[in-house]
JSON list of C-alpha atoms in Angstrom, two decimals:
[
{"chain": "A", "resi": 758, "resn": "UNK", "atom": "CA", "xyz": [104.71, 100.32, 81.86]},
{"chain": "A", "resi": 759, "resn": "UNK", "atom": "CA", "xyz": [106.63, 96.99, 82.29]},
{"chain": "A", "resi": 760, "resn": "UNK", "atom": "CA", "xyz": [105.80, 93.26, 82.91]},
{"chain": "A", "resi": 761, "resn": "UNK", "atom": "CA", "xyz": [107.29, 93.68, 86.44]},
{"chain": "A", "resi": 762, "resn": "UNK", "atom": "CA", "xyz": [104.53, 96.56, 87.02]},
{"chain": "A", "resi": 763, "resn": "UNK", "atom": "CA", "xyz": [101.87, 94.51, 85.67]},
{"chain": "A", "resi": 764, "resn": "UNK", "atom": "CA", "xyz": [102.37, 91.51, 87.54]},
{"chain": "A", "resi": 765, "resn": "UNK", "atom": "CA", "xyz": [102.55, 93.50, 90.85]},
{"chain": "A", "resi": 766, "resn": "UNK", "atom": "CA", "xyz": [99.45, 95.23, 89.24]},
{"chain": "A", "resi": 767, "resn": "UNK", "atom": "CA", "xyz": [97.46, 92.21, 88.87]},
{"chain": "A", "resi": 768, "resn": "UNK", "atom": "CA", "xyz": [98.34, 90.49, 92.10]},
{"chain": "A", "resi": 769, "resn": "UNK", "atom": "CA", "xyz": [97.08, 93.79, 94.06]},
{"chain": "A", "resi": 770, "resn": "UNK", "atom": "CA", "xyz": [93.99, 93.15, 91.92]},
{"chain": "A", "resi": 771, "resn": "UNK", "atom": "CA", "xyz": [93.13, 89.74, 92.95]},
{"chain": "A", "resi": 772, "resn": "UNK", "atom": "CA", "xyz": [94.14, 90.25, 96.46]},
{"chain": "A", "resi": 773, "resn": "UNK", "atom": "CA", "xyz": [91.46, 93.27, 96.70]},
{"chain": "A", "resi": 774, "resn": "UNK", "atom": "CA", "xyz": [89.17, 90.78, 95.00]},
{"chain": "A", "resi": 775, "resn": "UNK", "atom": "CA", "xyz": [89.59, 88.21, 97.61]},
{"chain": "A", "resi": 776, "resn": "UNK", "atom": "CA", "xyz": [89.83, 90.58, 100.40]},
{"chain": "A", "resi": 777, "resn": "UNK", "atom": "CA", "xyz": [85.69, 91.81, 98.87]},
{"chain": "A", "resi": 778, "resn": "UNK", "atom": "CA", "xyz": [84.90, 88.10, 98.89]},
{"chain": "A", "resi": 779, "resn": "UNK", "atom": "CA", "xyz": [86.15, 87.77, 102.35]},
{"chain": "A", "resi": 780, "resn": "UNK", "atom": "CA", "xyz": [83.81, 90.88, 103.38]},
{"chain": "A", "resi": 781, "resn": "UNK", "atom": "CA", "xyz": [80.79, 89.23, 102.02]},
{"chain": "A", "resi": 782, "resn": "UNK", "atom": "CA", "xyz": [81.19, 86.15, 103.48]},
{"chain": "A", "resi": 783, "resn": "UNK", "atom": "CA", "xyz": [82.00, 87.63, 107.01]},
{"chain": "A", "resi": 784, "resn": "UNK", "atom": "CA", "xyz": [78.29, 89.51, 106.31]},
{"chain": "A", "resi": 785, "resn": "UNK", "atom": "CA", "xyz": [76.76, 86.80, 105.66]},
{"chain": "A", "resi": 786, "resn": "UNK", "atom": "CA", "xyz": [78.33, 85.01, 109.34]},
{"chain": "A", "resi": 787, "resn": "UNK", "atom": "CA", "xyz": [77.13, 88.67, 110.62]},
{"chain": "A", "resi": 788, "resn": "UNK", "atom": "CA", "xyz": [73.05, 88.08, 109.47]},
{"chain": "A", "resi": 789, "resn": "UNK", "atom": "CA", "xyz": [73.23, 84.50, 110.65]},
{"chain": "A", "resi": 790, "resn": "UNK", "atom": "CA", "xyz": [75.11, 85.28, 114.04]},
{"chain": "A", "resi": 791, "resn": "UNK", "atom": "CA", "xyz": [72.58, 88.36, 114.33]},
{"chain": "A", "resi": 792, "resn": "UNK", "atom": "CA", "xyz": [69.47, 85.80, 114.04]},
{"chain": "A", "resi": 793, "resn": "UNK", "atom": "CA", "xyz": [70.45, 83.21, 116.61]},
{"chain": "A", "resi": 794, "resn": "UNK", "atom": "CA", "xyz": [69.90, 85.34, 119.43]},
{"chain": "A", "resi": 795, "resn": "UNK", "atom": "CA", "xyz": [71.16, 87.30, 122.66]},
{"chain": "A", "resi": 796, "resn": "UNK", "atom": "CA", "xyz": [74.06, 84.63, 122.59]},
{"chain": "A", "resi": 797, "resn": "UNK", "atom": "CA", "xyz": [75.44, 85.08, 119.50]},
{"chain": "A", "resi": 798, "resn": "UNK", "atom": "CA", "xyz": [75.45, 88.76, 119.39]},
{"chain": "A", "resi": 799, "resn": "UNK", "atom": "CA", "xyz": [78.93, 88.73, 121.07]},
{"chain": "A", "resi": 800, "resn": "UNK", "atom": "CA", "xyz": [80.14, 86.82, 117.86]},
{"chain": "A", "resi": 801, "resn": "UNK", "atom": "CA", "xyz": [78.14, 89.11, 115.60]},
{"chain": "A", "resi": 802, "resn": "UNK", "atom": "CA", "xyz": [79.57, 92.44, 116.13]},
{"chain": "A", "resi": 803, "resn": "UNK", "atom": "CA", "xyz": [83.12, 91.15, 115.52]},
{"chain": "A", "resi": 804, "resn": "UNK", "atom": "CA", "xyz": [82.09, 89.74, 111.97]},
{"chain": "A", "resi": 805, "resn": "UNK", "atom": "CA", "xyz": [80.89, 93.12, 111.05]},
{"chain": "A", "resi": 806, "resn": "UNK", "atom": "CA", "xyz": [84.24, 94.57, 112.33]},
{"chain": "A", "resi": 807, "resn": "UNK", "atom": "CA", "xyz": [85.72, 92.25, 109.78]},
{"chain": "A", "resi": 808, "resn": "UNK", "atom": "CA", "xyz": [83.43, 93.46, 107.09]},
{"chain": "A", "resi": 809, "resn": "UNK", "atom": "CA", "xyz": [84.48, 96.77, 107.57]},
{"chain": "A", "resi": 810, "resn": "UNK", "atom": "CA", "xyz": [88.17, 96.25, 107.83]},
{"chain": "A", "resi": 811, "resn": "UNK", "atom": "CA", "xyz": [88.05, 93.90, 104.64]},
{"chain": "A", "resi": 812, "resn": "UNK", "atom": "CA", "xyz": [85.99, 96.51, 102.34]},
{"chain": "A", "resi": 813, "resn": "UNK", "atom": "CA", "xyz": [89.08, 99.05, 103.94]},
{"chain": "A", "resi": 814, "resn": "UNK", "atom": "CA", "xyz": [91.73, 97.01, 103.02]},
{"chain": "A", "resi": 815, "resn": "UNK", "atom": "CA", "xyz": [90.37, 96.31, 99.74]},
{"chain": "A", "resi": 816, "resn": "UNK", "atom": "CA", "xyz": [89.60, 99.66, 99.29]},
{"chain": "A", "resi": 817, "resn": "UNK", "atom": "CA", "xyz": [93.32, 101.19, 100.25]},
{"chain": "A", "resi": 818, "resn": "UNK", "atom": "CA", "xyz": [95.31, 98.08, 97.68]},
{"chain": "A", "resi": 819, "resn": "UNK", "atom": "CA", "xyz": [93.02, 99.67, 94.80]},
{"chain": "A", "resi": 820, "resn": "UNK", "atom": "CA", "xyz": [93.95, 103.16, 95.54]},
{"chain": "A", "resi": 821, "resn": "UNK", "atom": "CA", "xyz": [97.75, 101.87, 95.57]},
{"chain": "A", "resi": 822, "resn": "UNK", "atom": "CA", "xyz": [97.33, 100.16, 92.46]},
{"chain": "A", "resi": 823, "resn": "UNK", "atom": "CA", "xyz": [95.91, 103.36, 91.02]},
{"chain": "A", "resi": 824, "resn": "UNK", "atom": "CA", "xyz": [99.00, 105.07, 92.31]},
{"chain": "A", "resi": 825, "resn": "UNK", "atom": "CA", "xyz": [101.35, 102.94, 90.88]},
{"chain": "A", "resi": 826, "resn": "UNK", "atom": "CA", "xyz": [99.86, 102.88, 87.91]},
{"chain": "A", "resi": 827, "resn": "UNK", "atom": "CA", "xyz": [100.96, 106.59, 87.75]},
{"chain": "A", "resi": 828, "resn": "UNK", "atom": "CA", "xyz": [104.41, 105.87, 89.51]},
{"chain": "A", "resi": 829, "resn": "UNK", "atom": "CA", "xyz": [104.02, 107.32, 92.37]},
{"chain": "A", "resi": 830, "resn": "UNK", "atom": "CA", "xyz": [107.17, 106.97, 94.92]},
{"chain": "A", "resi": 831, "resn": "UNK", "atom": "CA", "xyz": [105.13, 106.30, 98.06]},
{"chain": "A", "resi": 832, "resn": "UNK", "atom": "CA", "xyz": [102.99, 103.57, 95.81]},
{"chain": "A", "resi": 833, "resn": "UNK", "atom": "CA", "xyz": [106.23, 101.89, 95.27]},
{"chain": "A", "resi": 834, "resn": "UNK", "atom": "CA", "xyz": [107.35, 102.05, 98.61]},
{"chain": "A", "resi": 835, "resn": "UNK", "atom": "CA", "xyz": [103.74, 101.07, 100.10]},
{"chain": "A", "resi": 836, "resn": "UNK", "atom": "CA", "xyz": [103.50, 98.06, 97.30]},
{"chain": "A", "resi": 837, "resn": "UNK", "atom": "CA", "xyz": [106.71, 96.62, 98.84]},
{"chain": "A", "resi": 838, "resn": "UNK", "atom": "CA", "xyz": [105.36, 96.60, 102.65]},
{"chain": "A", "resi": 839, "resn": "UNK", "atom": "CA", "xyz": [102.27, 95.12, 101.64]},
{"chain": "A", "resi": 840, "resn": "UNK", "atom": "CA", "xyz": [103.78, 92.43, 99.66]},
{"chain": "A", "resi": 841, "resn": "UNK", "atom": "CA", "xyz": [105.98, 91.66, 102.83]},
{"chain": "A", "resi": 842, "resn": "UNK", "atom": "CA", "xyz": [103.43, 91.73, 104.97]},
{"chain": "A", "resi": 843, "resn": "UNK", "atom": "CA", "xyz": [101.16, 89.26, 102.43]},
{"chain": "A", "resi": 844, "resn": "UNK", "atom": "CA", "xyz": [104.26, 86.81, 103.28]},
{"chain": "A", "resi": 845, "resn": "UNK", "atom": "CA", "xyz": [103.80, 85.16, 105.95]},
{"chain": "A", "resi": 846, "resn": "UNK", "atom": "CA", "xyz": [99.87, 85.11, 105.74]},
{"chain": "A", "resi": 847, "resn": "UNK", "atom": "CA", "xyz": [97.02, 83.19, 103.32]},
{"chain": "A", "resi": 848, "resn": "UNK", "atom": "CA", "xyz": [98.33, 85.61, 100.30]},
{"chain": "A", "resi": 849, "resn": "UNK", "atom": "CA", "xyz": [102.09, 84.53, 100.23]},
{"chain": "A", "resi": 850, "resn": "UNK", "atom": "CA", "xyz": [102.09, 83.51, 96.62]},
{"chain": "A", "resi": 851, "resn": "UNK", "atom": "CA", "xyz": [100.31, 86.80, 95.52]},
{"chain": "A", "resi": 852, "resn": "UNK", "atom": "CA", "xyz": [102.57, 88.95, 97.71]},
{"chain": "A", "resi": 853, "resn": "UNK", "atom": "CA", "xyz": [105.68, 87.02, 96.41]},
{"chain": "A", "resi": 854, "resn": "UNK", "atom": "CA", "xyz": [105.09, 87.57, 92.80]},
{"chain": "A", "resi": 855, "resn": "UNK", "atom": "CA", "xyz": [104.31, 91.33, 93.86]},
{"chain": "A", "resi": 856, "resn": "UNK", "atom": "CA", "xyz": [107.79, 91.78, 95.73]},
{"chain": "A", "resi": 857, "resn": "UNK", "atom": "CA", "xyz": [109.61, 90.09, 92.45]},
{"chain": "A", "resi": 858, "resn": "UNK", "atom": "CA", "xyz": [107.67, 92.76, 90.37]},
{"chain": "A", "resi": 859, "resn": "UNK", "atom": "CA", "xyz": [108.20, 95.65, 92.66]},
{"chain": "A", "resi": 860, "resn": "UNK", "atom": "CA", "xyz": [112.22, 94.97, 93.08]},
{"chain": "A", "resi": 861, "resn": "UNK", "atom": "CA", "xyz": [112.28, 94.28, 89.43]},
{"chain": "A", "resi": 862, "resn": "UNK", "atom": "CA", "xyz": [115.56, 96.29, 88.20]},
{"chain": "A", "resi": 863, "resn": "UNK", "atom": "CA", "xyz": [113.30, 98.31, 85.29]},
{"chain": "A", "resi": 864, "resn": "UNK", "atom": "CA", "xyz": [110.48, 98.72, 88.10]},
{"chain": "A", "resi": 865, "resn": "UNK", "atom": "CA", "xyz": [113.14, 100.06, 90.47]},
{"chain": "A", "resi": 866, "resn": "UNK", "atom": "CA", "xyz": [114.59, 102.69, 87.74]},
{"chain": "A", "resi": 867, "resn": "UNK", "atom": "CA", "xyz": [111.09, 104.00, 86.72]},
{"chain": "A", "resi": 868, "resn": "UNK", "atom": "CA", "xyz": [110.26, 104.56, 90.14]},
{"chain": "A", "resi": 869, "resn": "UNK", "atom": "CA", "xyz": [113.61, 106.19, 91.40]},
{"chain": "A", "resi": 870, "resn": "UNK", "atom": "CA", "xyz": [113.54, 108.75, 88.74]},
{"chain": "A", "resi": 871, "resn": "UNK", "atom": "CA", "xyz": [110.63, 110.07, 89.75]}
]
């Protein structure tokens, strides 16, 4: 595995961990808002949706990482798309590092051969 791909995988692992941490935060907020009474129930259930979506994104990232290690072409494309989505978000640095790693000449050649 080349260095560019290693950088991408580390960036995606960090992103997945951050998504799992966000899920825990949303879960705590869900529990807090649920205990406040009827008025805060409308706020609590979007928090539960945040928990589910954050966990789903984290699992998807780990799935893409697994496929990148196996040098699947679709994972390379998915990684590029994920990296581009990360750039205009709070994950900007992770997105740039991952994108540079995926667009590295050696990484592109490794995935184009398959």
